């Protein structure tokens, strides 16, 4: 093979490899577990692999046992706020919110609200949906 032909083949190979790398679908959003404190409550929020559509979120609470837990998604950049979804008890101190709709990818804020003997409390967790 002549030198110019070899150079063209190498450049073409590099361009194809670069385009493949850029266009290859990335993995979805990673599982996320975050923790925060509000008043007498320590709240741990877990999201499997957040995605567009319905999601299931777990909430673990230590401190006084809350009577009610809700999860409300907000996308501040786009002005989207959705009604709170009640989280059902899933064992002592554990709650699960199912069917939490996230209609688009981007940065979301998930507000976890608690009501119980320790008083009301809210914690906001950032969540990236890809």
XYZ file of C-alpha atoms in Angstrom:
130
model
C 0.000 0.000 0.000
C 1.317 3.435 -0.870
C 1.974 5.932 1.897
C -0.871 8.406 0.933
C -3.387 5.553 0.696
C -2.319 4.255 4.113
C -2.639 7.749 5.603
C -6.153 8.154 4.179
C -7.169 4.736 5.543
C -5.847 5.588 9.024
C -7.618 8.977 9.053
C -10.883 7.359 7.907
C -10.568 4.723 10.631
C -9.994 7.404 13.295
C -13.022 9.402 12.071
C -15.272 6.315 12.112
C -14.043 5.323 15.594
C -14.632 8.862 16.904
C -18.130 9.058 15.423
C -18.997 5.642 16.850
C -17.792 6.679 20.311
C -19.786 9.937 20.212
C -22.984 8.349 18.916
C -22.883 5.172 21.024
C -25.821 5.235 23.446
C -24.699 5.895 26.974
C -26.036 3.956 29.898
C -29.117 5.329 31.606
C -29.006 7.324 34.763
C -27.315 5.520 37.608
C -29.039 4.356 40.743
C -29.029 7.075 43.371
C -29.176 7.022 47.173
C -29.003 10.292 49.103
C -29.472 11.265 52.720
C -30.453 14.490 54.511
C -31.644 15.641 57.922
C -34.698 17.806 58.589
C -35.724 18.438 62.184
C -35.797 15.175 64.113
C -35.893 13.094 60.911
C -33.041 11.574 58.937
C -34.333 10.821 55.446
C -32.701 8.483 52.959
C -34.019 8.740 49.394
C -33.318 6.045 46.810
C -34.120 5.982 43.119
C -33.372 2.847 41.102
C -32.405 4.068 37.645
C -34.473 7.227 37.120
C -36.064 7.383 33.681
C -38.661 9.216 31.663
C -42.081 7.897 32.663
C -43.178 6.183 35.864
C -40.600 5.688 38.611
C -40.515 4.004 41.998
C -38.723 5.769 44.838
C -37.822 4.442 48.260
C -37.758 6.578 51.409
C -36.255 5.403 54.698
C -36.853 7.529 57.790
C -35.133 7.370 61.155
C -36.394 9.368 64.095
C -40.056 9.668 65.074
C -42.214 7.425 62.879
C -43.973 9.633 60.301
C -47.696 9.219 59.765
C -47.535 10.320 56.123
C -44.792 10.561 53.496
C -45.204 12.106 50.034
C -42.869 12.560 47.078
C -43.285 15.504 44.668
C -41.183 16.024 41.517
C -40.293 19.558 40.364
C -38.244 20.671 37.347
C -37.536 24.286 38.221
C -35.748 25.161 34.945
C -38.859 24.346 32.921
C -41.447 25.464 35.478
C -42.831 21.933 35.892
C -44.310 20.866 39.224
C -46.413 17.768 39.688
C -48.776 16.699 42.479
C -47.297 14.858 45.425
C -47.460 11.074 45.280
C -48.169 9.327 48.599
C -45.531 6.820 49.655
C -46.993 3.617 51.093
C -45.457 1.926 54.135
C -42.956 -0.763 53.132
C -41.748 -1.985 56.525
C -40.821 -0.129 59.715
C -39.442 3.292 58.772
C -39.541 2.459 55.050
C -41.887 3.844 52.412
C -42.286 3.326 48.655
C -43.752 5.784 46.153
C -44.736 4.153 42.858
C -45.824 5.685 39.579
C -43.964 8.964 40.124
C -44.074 10.518 36.643
C -41.041 12.299 35.218
C -42.082 13.315 31.688
C -38.697 14.524 30.424
C -34.974 14.104 30.913
C -32.982 16.680 32.835
C -32.382 17.852 36.387
C -35.299 17.252 38.745
C -35.794 18.096 42.398
C -37.701 15.534 44.434
C -39.370 16.982 47.536
C -39.975 14.414 50.255
C -42.536 15.681 52.776
C -43.095 14.077 56.166
C -45.870 14.538 58.687
C -45.644 12.910 62.079
C -45.083 13.280 65.829
C -41.826 15.146 65.190
C -43.789 17.770 63.260
C -43.844 18.428 59.519
C -40.598 18.342 57.540
C -39.441 18.596 53.932
C -36.229 17.516 52.256
C -35.313 18.212 48.621
C -33.115 15.771 46.697
C -31.598 16.466 43.253
C -32.195 13.777 40.642
C -30.797 13.598 37.107
C -32.934 11.784 34.539
C -31.211 10.766 31.304
